[in-house]
Short mmCIF file of C-alpha atoms and ligand atoms in Angstrom, two decimals:
data_model
loop_
_atom_site.label_atom_id
_atom_site.label_comp_id
_atom_site.label_asym_id
_atom_site.label_seq_id
_atom_site.Cartn_x
_atom_site.Cartn_y
_atom_site.Cartn_z
CA MET I 1376 -18.71 1.59 -7.99
CA LYS I 1377 -17.94 2.23 -11.64
CA PRO I 1378 -18.16 -0.59 -14.18
CA LEU I 1379 -14.95 -2.40 -14.93
CA PRO I 1380 -14.18 -1.14 -18.47
CA LEU I 1381 -13.62 2.47 -17.34
CA SER I 1382 -11.41 1.38 -14.48
CA LEU I 1383 -9.33 -0.74 -16.81
CA VAL I 1384 -8.92 2.11 -19.27
CA LEU I 1385 -7.79 4.41 -16.49
CA TRP I 1386 -5.57 1.70 -15.08
CA LEU I 1387 -3.52 1.83 -18.25
CA ILE I 1388 -2.85 5.48 -17.53
CA ALA I 1389 -1.93 4.57 -13.97
CA LEU I 1390 0.56 2.02 -15.25
CA GLN I 1391 2.58 4.59 -17.17
CA SER I 1392 5.91 5.01 -15.49
CA ASN I 1393 9.18 6.78 -16.00
CA LEU I 1394 11.27 4.14 -14.23
CA SER I 1395 14.21 3.07 -16.37
CA LEU I 1396 15.50 0.36 -14.05
CA ALA I 1397 14.86 -3.33 -14.34
CA TYR I 1398 11.65 -4.25 -12.59
CA TRP I 1399 8.38 -6.09 -12.85
CA ARG I 1400 5.02 -4.69 -11.93
CA MET I 1401 1.76 -6.39 -11.06
CA ALA I 1402 -1.69 -4.94 -11.31
CA CYS I 1403 -3.72 -5.84 -8.22
CA SER I 1404 -7.39 -5.39 -7.43
CA VAL I 1405 -8.75 -5.10 -3.90
CA SER I 1406 -8.79 -8.28 -1.80
CA GLN I 1407 -10.47 -6.69 1.23
CA THR I 1408 -11.24 -3.34 2.88
CA ALA I 1409 -11.10 -3.69 6.65
CA ARG I 1410 -9.88 -2.19 9.92
CA VAL I 1411 -7.21 -4.84 10.02
CA ASP I 1412 -3.40 -4.70 10.24
CA PRO I 1413 -1.74 -8.09 10.79
CA ILE I 1414 1.71 -6.50 11.31
CA LEU I 1415 0.90 -3.78 13.87
CA ASN I 1416 -2.27 -5.24 15.40
CA PRO I 1417 -2.14 -9.04 15.13
CA GLY I 1418 -5.32 -10.58 16.48
CA GLU I 1419 -6.89 -7.17 17.07
CA VAL I 1420 -8.87 -4.48 15.35
CA SER I 1421 -6.61 -1.91 13.69
CA ALA I 1422 -7.01 1.76 14.53
CA HIS I 1423 -7.89 2.60 10.93
CA ALA I 1424 -9.23 1.06 7.74
CA HIS I 1425 -6.94 -0.35 5.06
CA LYS I 1426 -7.39 -1.52 1.50
CA PHE I 1427 -5.65 -4.86 0.92
CA ALA I 1428 -4.35 -6.48 -2.24
CA GLY I 1429 -2.91 -9.96 -2.77
CA GLY I 1430 -3.79 -13.24 -1.07
CA SER I 1431 -7.51 -13.79 -0.52
CA ASN I 1432 -7.00 -15.28 2.95
CA VAL I 1433 -6.13 -12.04 4.70
CA ASN I 1434 -7.30 -11.15 8.20
CA GLN I 1435 -6.01 -9.83 11.53
CA ASN I 1436 -4.06 -13.07 12.15
CA SER I 1437 -2.37 -13.37 8.75
CA ASP I 1438 1.19 -14.62 8.52
CA PHE I 1439 3.33 -16.24 5.84
CA THR I 1440 1.81 -19.68 6.39
CA SER I 1441 -1.84 -18.61 6.48
CA LEU I 1442 -1.44 -16.51 3.33
CA GLN I 1443 -0.24 -19.65 1.52
CA SER I 1444 -3.71 -21.14 1.96
CA SER I 1445 -5.35 -18.31 -0.01
CA THR I 1446 -7.59 -19.65 -2.76
CA CYS I 1447 -6.41 -16.91 -5.14
CA SER I 1448 -4.52 -13.63 -5.37
CA SER I 1449 -6.05 -10.29 -6.31
CA CYS I 1450 -2.67 -9.56 -7.92
CA GLU I 1451 -2.27 -10.90 -11.41
CA VAL I 1452 0.56 -13.31 -10.46
CA GLN I 1453 -1.35 -16.04 -8.67
CA LYS I 1454 1.75 -17.48 -7.01
CA ASP I 1455 2.03 -14.22 -5.11
CA THR I 1456 -0.40 -14.49 -2.20
CA SER I 1457 1.45 -11.82 -0.20
CA ALA I 1458 -0.57 -9.09 1.49
CA TYR I 1459 -0.07 -5.46 0.46
CA TRP I 1460 -2.02 -2.67 2.13
CA THR I 1461 -2.46 1.10 2.44
CA PRO I 1462 -4.99 3.32 4.26
CA GLN I 1463 -8.34 3.92 2.55
CA LEU I 1464 -9.09 7.48 1.32
CA TYR I 1465 -12.41 9.20 2.09
CA TYR I 1466 -13.93 12.57 1.26
CA ALA I 1467 -15.17 14.44 4.34
CA HIS I 1468 -18.27 16.27 3.06
CA ALA I 1469 -19.18 19.58 4.69
CA ASN I 1470 -22.39 17.92 5.99
CA GLY I 1471 -20.29 15.54 8.10
CA ASP I 1472 -20.58 12.45 5.88
CA PHE I 1473 -17.50 10.55 4.77
CA GLU I 1474 -17.57 9.16 1.26
CA GLU I 1475 -15.23 6.36 0.21
CA VAL I 1476 -13.12 7.53 -2.73
CA PRO I 1477 -13.39 4.95 -5.52
CA ASN I 1478 -10.23 2.89 -5.92
CA TYR I 1479 -9.79 -0.45 -7.64
CA GLY I 1480 -6.55 -1.65 -6.14
CA MET I 1481 -2.89 -0.86 -6.62
CA THR I 1482 0.10 -1.49 -8.82
CA VAL I 1483 3.00 -3.23 -7.06
CA TYR I 1484 6.52 -2.84 -8.46
CA TYR I 1485 9.52 -5.05 -7.69
CA VAL I 1486 12.58 -3.04 -8.71
CA GLY I 1487 16.26 -3.96 -8.86
CA ARG I 1488 17.78 -0.92 -7.19
CA GLY I 1489 21.07 0.40 -5.97
CA GLY I 1490 24.66 -0.30 -6.94
CA ASN I 1491 24.50 -3.79 -5.43
CA ALA I 1492 21.30 -4.86 -7.21
CA SER I 1493 22.84 -8.00 -8.70
CA ASN I 1494 23.10 -9.38 -5.16
CA THR I 1495 19.40 -8.87 -4.46
CA VAL I 1496 17.91 -11.67 -2.36
CA PRO I 1497 14.21 -12.62 -2.31
CA PHE I 1498 12.04 -11.69 0.67
CA PRO I 1499 12.37 -14.64 3.05
CA ALA I 1500 9.43 -16.54 4.56
CA GLY I 1501 8.03 -14.53 7.47
CA PHE I 1502 9.38 -11.25 6.17
CA LYS I 1503 7.24 -8.15 6.70
CA MET I 1504 7.81 -4.40 6.70
CA ILE I 1505 6.14 -1.02 6.86
CA SER I 1506 7.09 2.15 5.01
CA GLY I 1507 5.80 5.56 6.01
CA ASP I 1508 4.57 6.94 9.34
CA THR I 1509 0.84 7.17 10.07
CA ARG I 1510 1.46 10.03 12.58
CA GLN I 1511 3.21 12.44 10.18
CA ARG I 1512 1.31 15.58 9.22
CA SER I 1513 4.12 17.77 7.87
CA TYR I 1514 7.36 17.46 5.91
CA ASP I 1515 10.07 16.11 8.21
CA THR I 1516 13.32 17.71 7.02
CA SER I 1517 15.47 16.30 9.83
CA THR I 1518 15.18 12.51 9.42
CA LEU I 1519 17.62 11.71 6.63
CA THR I 1520 18.68 8.60 4.76
CA TYR I 1521 22.15 7.04 4.99
CA LEU I 1522 24.91 9.55 4.09
CA GLU I 1523 22.35 12.28 4.81
CA THR I 1524 21.36 12.17 1.18
CA ARG I 1525 17.62 12.76 1.37
CA PRO I 1526 14.75 13.26 3.85
CA VAL I 1527 13.03 9.90 4.33
CA ALA I 1528 9.80 11.89 3.95
CA ASP I 1529 10.45 11.65 0.19
CA ARG I 1530 9.37 7.99 0.31
CA VAL I 1531 5.78 9.24 -0.04
CA SER I 1532 4.60 11.10 -3.13
CA PHE I 1533 1.39 12.10 -4.85
CA ARG I 1534 0.71 12.63 -8.52
CA CYS I 1535 -2.38 14.51 -9.65
CA ILE I 1536 -3.03 13.00 -13.07
CA ASN I 1537 -4.35 15.26 -15.79
CA GLU I 1538 -4.55 14.50 -19.49
CA ALA I 1539 -1.04 15.79 -20.21
CA ASN I 1540 0.29 14.04 -17.07
CA ASP I 1541 2.56 17.06 -16.46
CA ILE I 1542 1.71 18.10 -12.89
CA PRO I 1543 4.83 17.69 -10.71
CA GLU I 1544 4.70 15.20 -7.86
CA THR I 1545 4.56 16.46 -4.30
CA HIS I 1546 5.17 14.73 -0.97
CA TYR I 1547 1.71 15.69 0.29
CA ILE I 1548 -1.78 16.09 -1.15
CA SER I 1549 -1.65 19.41 -2.98
CA GLN I 1550 -4.03 19.35 -5.94
CA THR I 1551 -7.14 17.16 -6.00
CA ASP I 1552 -8.91 18.42 -9.15
CA CYS I 1553 -7.26 15.64 -11.15
CA VAL I 1554 -9.20 14.60 -14.26
CA ASN I 1555 -7.74 11.09 -14.13
CA GLY I 1556 -7.46 10.76 -10.38
CA LEU I 1557 -4.91 11.29 -7.63
CA ARG I 1558 -2.19 8.65 -7.31
CA ALA I 1559 -0.55 7.99 -3.95
CA GLN I 1560 2.90 6.38 -4.23
CA ILE I 1561 5.28 4.91 -1.72
CA ASN I 1562 8.81 3.51 -1.88
CA PHE I 1563 9.88 0.85 0.60
CA GLN I 1564 13.23 0.13 2.21
CA SER I 1565 15.41 -1.96 -0.11
CA CYS I 1566 18.25 -2.74 2.33
CA TRP I 1567 17.98 -5.55 4.90
CA ASP I 1568 20.06 -6.57 7.94
CA GLY I 1569 20.10 -10.10 6.53
CA VAL I 1570 18.95 -11.63 9.81
CA ASN I 1571 15.59 -10.47 11.14
CA THR I 1572 12.33 -10.98 9.26
CA TYR I 1573 10.82 -8.16 11.34
CA LEU I 1574 11.81 -5.73 14.07
CA ASP I 1575 9.73 -3.01 15.73
CA ASN I 1576 9.68 0.21 13.72
CA SER I 1577 10.97 -1.79 10.75
CA ALA I 1578 14.51 -1.53 12.17
CA HIS I 1579 15.45 -4.68 10.21
CA VAL I 1580 15.35 -2.68 6.97
CA ALA I 1581 16.73 0.65 5.76
CA TYR I 1582 16.30 2.93 2.78
CA LEU I 1583 18.91 3.25 0.08
CA SER I 1584 20.86 6.50 0.46
CA GLY I 1585 18.71 8.10 -2.23
CA ILE I 1586 15.58 6.04 -1.37
CA ASP I 1587 15.10 4.86 -4.97
CA TYR I 1588 18.83 4.93 -5.88
CA GLY I 1589 22.18 4.89 -4.10
CA VAL I 1590 23.79 2.52 -1.62
CA CYS I 1591 22.77 0.52 1.44
CA PRO I 1592 24.11 1.43 4.91
CA PRO I 1593 26.69 -1.04 6.34
CA THR I 1594 24.18 -1.96 9.07
CA HIS I 1595 21.79 -3.22 6.37
CA PRO I 1596 24.06 -4.51 3.60
CA VAL I 1597 21.72 -6.99 1.90
CA SER I 1598 19.72 -5.78 -1.11
CA ILE I 1599 16.07 -6.83 -1.21
CA PRO I 1600 13.71 -6.01 -4.10
CA GLY I 1601 12.69 -2.33 -4.09
CA LEU I 1602 8.95 -2.39 -3.46
CA PHE I 1603 6.96 0.55 -4.82
CA PHE I 1604 3.16 0.93 -4.61
CA GLU I 1605 0.94 3.13 -6.75
CA VAL I 1606 -2.62 3.57 -5.52
CA LEU I 1607 -4.98 5.48 -7.80
CA TYR I 1608 -7.95 7.23 -6.19
CA PHE I 1609 -10.69 8.55 -8.45
CA THR I 1610 -10.99 11.89 -6.67
CA ASN I 1611 -12.57 13.17 -9.90
CA LEU I 1612 -15.67 11.02 -9.23
CA ILE I 1613 -16.40 12.80 -5.95
CA ASP I 1614 -18.85 15.71 -6.02
CA GLN I 1615 -16.88 18.42 -4.22
CA SER I 1616 -19.35 21.25 -5.00
CA SER I 1617 -20.69 21.47 -1.43
CA GLY I 1618 -17.22 21.64 0.09
CA GLY I 1619 -15.14 19.27 2.15
CA GLU I 1620 -11.71 17.68 2.11
CA PHE I 1621 -10.02 14.41 1.32
CA VAL I 1622 -8.88 12.51 4.38
CA PHE I 1623 -7.22 9.14 4.86
CA ALA I 1624 -8.79 6.59 7.21
CA ASN I 1625 -6.17 7.46 9.87
CA GLY I 1626 -7.55 11.02 10.00
CA ASP I 1627 -4.79 12.46 7.82
CA PRO I 1628 -5.94 15.16 5.37
CA THR I 1629 -2.35 16.10 4.42
CA GLY I 1630 -0.97 12.89 2.85
CA TYR I 1631 2.23 13.06 4.92
CA GLY I 1632 0.88 10.15 6.98
CA PHE I 1633 0.38 7.86 3.97
CA HIS I 1634 1.98 4.46 4.49
CA GLY I 1635 2.23 0.99 3.00
CA ASP I 1636 2.64 -2.48 4.45
CA PHE I 1637 3.97 -5.74 3.04
CA LEU I 1638 3.63 -9.25 4.46
CA ASN I 1639 5.41 -11.85 2.36
CA GLY I 1640 3.16 -14.68 1.21
CA TRP I 1641 4.90 -15.69 -2.02
CA ASP I 1642 5.43 -19.16 -3.33
CA MET I 1643 9.13 -19.01 -2.45
CA ASP I 1644 10.35 -20.98 -5.46
CA VAL I 1645 8.59 -18.59 -7.83
CA GLN I 1646 9.72 -15.45 -6.02
CA THR I 1647 13.31 -16.71 -5.82
CA ALA I 1648 13.46 -17.53 -9.53
CA ALA I 1649 11.87 -14.20 -10.47
CA VAL I 1650 14.23 -12.17 -8.27
CA GLU I 1651 17.27 -14.05 -9.62
CA ASN I 1652 16.29 -13.74 -13.26
CA CYS I 1653 13.91 -10.83 -13.81
CA LEU I 1654 15.34 -7.87 -11.88
CA TYR I 1655 18.32 -7.17 -14.14
CA THR I 1656 16.90 -6.62 -17.60
CA ASP I 1657 14.65 -3.68 -18.36
CA ASN I 1658 11.62 -5.18 -20.12
CA GLY I 1659 9.32 -2.32 -19.28
CA GLY I 1660 8.05 -4.20 -16.26
CA VAL I 1661 5.77 -6.53 -18.22
CA ILE I 1662 4.98 -9.84 -16.53
CA SER I 1663 5.12 -11.63 -19.88
CA ALA I 1664 8.90 -10.98 -20.00
CA CYS I 1665 9.44 -13.10 -16.89
CA SER I 1666 8.56 -16.73 -17.56
CA TYR I 1667 8.56 -17.60 -13.84
CA LEU I 1668 5.76 -15.09 -13.30
CA THR I 1669 3.92 -15.70 -16.56
CA GLU I 1670 3.22 -19.29 -15.54
CA SER I 1671 0.66 -18.15 -12.97
CA ASP I 1672 -0.39 -14.85 -14.57
CA ASP I 1673 -4.18 -14.45 -14.56
CA VAL I 1674 -5.28 -11.46 -16.61
CA ASN I 1675 -8.79 -11.86 -15.15
CA PHE I 1676 -7.59 -11.57 -11.56
CA SER I 1677 -10.09 -8.85 -10.59
CA ARG I 1678 -13.01 -11.15 -11.52
CA THR I 1679 -11.56 -14.49 -10.49
CA CYS I 1680 -10.38 -13.10 -7.13
CA PRO I 1681 -12.98 -10.51 -6.14
CA GLU I 1682 -12.96 -8.39 -2.97
CA GLN I 1683 -13.94 -10.41 0.11
CA PRO I 1684 -16.29 -8.92 2.70
CA SER I 1685 -14.51 -7.34 5.65
CA VAL I 1686 -13.77 -9.81 8.45
CA LEU I 1687 -15.22 -7.10 10.73
CA ASP I 1688 -18.87 -6.13 10.48
CA GLU I 1689 -18.80 -2.33 10.33
CA PRO I 1690 -19.69 0.30 7.69
CA ILE I 1691 -16.63 0.95 5.57
CA HIS I 1692 -17.83 1.43 1.97
CA GLY I 1693 -19.85 4.19 0.32
CA ASN I 1694 -21.14 7.02 2.50
CA ILE I 1695 -20.59 6.56 6.21
CA SER I 1696 -21.32 8.87 9.13
CA ALA I 1697 -17.82 8.66 10.64
CA LEU I 1698 -14.42 7.33 9.68
CA PRO I 1699 -14.20 3.65 10.69
CA GLY I 1700 -13.25 3.71 14.38
CA CYS I 1701 -14.75 7.24 14.62
CA ASN I 1702 -11.25 8.61 14.09
CA PRO I 1703 -10.93 12.40 14.34
CA ILE I 1704 -9.44 14.44 11.49
CA THR I 1705 -5.93 15.43 12.59
CA PRO I 1706 -4.47 18.11 10.29
CA GLY I 1707 -1.24 18.65 12.25
CA PRO I 1708 1.31 20.08 11.64
CA GLY I 1709 2.55 18.21 14.74
CA LEU I 1710 2.57 14.42 14.90
CA ALA I 1711 -0.95 13.02 15.27
CA GLU I 1712 -1.77 11.45 18.62
CA PRO I 1713 -2.17 7.68 18.60
CA LEU I 1714 -5.78 6.72 17.91
CA TYR I 1715 -7.76 5.39 20.85
CA TYR I 1716 -10.99 3.47 20.86
CA VAL I 1717 -13.66 6.12 20.84
CA HIS I 1718 -16.72 5.95 23.09
CA ASN I 1719 -20.02 5.94 21.24
CA CYS I 1720 -18.32 4.27 18.31
CA ARG I 1721 -19.21 0.62 17.95
CA ASN I 1722 -16.67 -1.25 20.01
CA LEU I 1723 -15.49 -3.92 17.61
CA TRP I 1724 -12.58 -4.69 19.86
CA ASP I 1725 -14.92 -6.05 22.53
CA GLU I 1726 -16.76 -8.07 19.92
CA LEU I 1727 -13.51 -9.48 18.63
CA ASN I 1728 -12.49 -10.57 22.12
CA ARG I 1729 -15.85 -12.27 22.54
CA GLY I 1730 -15.34 -14.00 19.23
CA ASN I 1731 -18.38 -12.41 17.59
CA ASP I 1732 -18.79 -11.02 14.13
CA ILE I 1733 -15.56 -12.26 12.72
CA ASN I 1734 -14.69 -15.43 10.90
C1 NAG V 1371 26.51 -6.31 -1.54
O1 NAG V 1371 25.69 -7.42 -1.16
C2 NAG V 1371 26.42 -8.44 -0.49
C3 NAG V 1371 25.48 -9.63 -0.30
O2 NAG V 1371 24.22 -9.25 0.16
C4 NAG V 1371 26.93 -7.86 0.85
O3 NAG V 1371 27.64 -8.85 1.56
C5 NAG V 1371 27.86 -6.68 0.54
O4 NAG V 1371 28.27 -6.08 1.73
C6 NAG V 1371 27.12 -5.64 -0.31
N1 NAG V 1371 28.05 -4.60 -0.74
C7 NAG V 1371 27.79 -3.29 -0.62
C8 NAG V 1371 28.84 -2.38 -1.14
O5 NAG V 1371 26.76 -2.87 -0.14
C1 NAG V 1372 -10.47 -13.79 -19.33
O1 NAG V 1372 -11.84 -13.52 -19.42
C2 NAG V 1372 -12.31 -13.38 -20.74
C3 NAG V 1372 -13.77 -12.93 -20.69
O2 NAG V 1372 -14.52 -13.76 -19.84
C4 NAG V 1372 -12.15 -14.71 -21.46
O3 NAG V 1372 -12.58 -14.58 -22.80
C5 NAG V 1372 -10.67 -15.08 -21.43
O4 NAG V 1372 -10.50 -16.36 -22.00
C6 NAG V 1372 -10.13 -15.09 -20.01
N1 NAG V 1372 -8.69 -15.30 -20.07
C7 NAG V 1372 -8.08 -16.22 -19.35
C8 NAG V 1372 -6.60 -16.32 -19.53
O5 NAG V 1372 -8.64 -16.91 -18.54
C1 NAG V 1373 -22.50 10.20 -0.95
O1 NAG V 1373 -23.11 11.42 -0.62
C2 NAG V 1373 -22.81 12.49 -1.52
C3 NAG V 1373 -23.47 13.75 -1.00
O2 NAG V 1373 -23.19 13.95 0.35
C4 NAG V 1373 -23.32 12.13 -2.90
O3 NAG V 1373 -22.96 13.15 -3.82
C5 NAG V 1373 -22.72 10.81 -3.35
O4 NAG V 1373 -23.28 10.40 -4.57
C6 NAG V 1373 -22.93 9.70 -2.32
N1 NAG V 1373 -22.11 8.57 -2.71
C7 NAG V 1373 -22.53 7.32 -2.64
C8 NAG V 1373 -21.53 6.28 -3.04
O5 NAG V 1373 -23.64 6.99 -2.26
#
């Protein structure tokens, strides 16, 4: 891994944004890298590896209550011990090795969006949601937002960052020769049914008609903060001279299957005060403009809350001989098949059921 100063310098580039809405944004380092997904696979091994940010006490059994007992947050606001996660990116070398693409965390935005933003409610205790579809491998033109305004596929975007920062975003991985890295971005649903903290397929939430603007559907009338993740991968630090391709941990080399997850673990008093007071004035997103967040802001979060070892004992960092779970590369264009536990790959699921190798 690169020393911290370079990552911090490049982070500043990553933080540049053209959002003009009222929002706050938190820099987050990595809390854990593990084949864990407490929303989709509670108590089990996930089918693919994720990078987590937020509360230190994250594992396959995490919920609102357990996240509260985190000793720290890898996001700068220490009163936010939520869990945020996305799939890890690897480079599949032509010789068959997979190399972890350096990444130091993500930036999490809370945005006041839509025409009804002044009625935005905080995420309630127990709330969780997923944006994106791990099976997608092509641009889905037929699944549209409310009022048929936009393909929901537009929730995912990639920005190849060069010095001029003038390469247009795409909804898939197009260019990877990015001198300052490739940034994956995802917008979440900002409309809620007002009742359920979770439903299968995230049916309790819906996108705004324009995803990052517009109105909520009548089925989901309650505005929740518009979550937006930016995850910067230093693709420029990978030696691509012998050939290969970038591939996410779920086997996706296209980027269409990029996704993000959120499990609320906030101190509810702090989140409530911040949502009520800090989502309506455009202060450029700085935490210092929101006193409720500033109180627990730790600028040294990446050192005071370092990455924890994976709760599962399997190779996940650096160069590895297979994607965690031995997942195949699935280029599409059809939907990828669900991932099954592969023979000849270490069966962590059995170990988990026997209670070994996890804490
Ligand atoms: C605005 O939000 C309120 C409270 O959440 C909700 O009752 C109302 O239906 C929303 N209005 C529109 C136009 O979405
Ligand atoms: C952050 O770390 C630096 C270097 O160790 C230290 O000088 C500074 O006081 C720390 N800041 C806070 C707010 O803890
Ligand atoms: C991984 O292997 C590649 C060559 O296959 C090499 O260029 C790279 O430095 C290695 N990375 C690490 C983190 O060891």
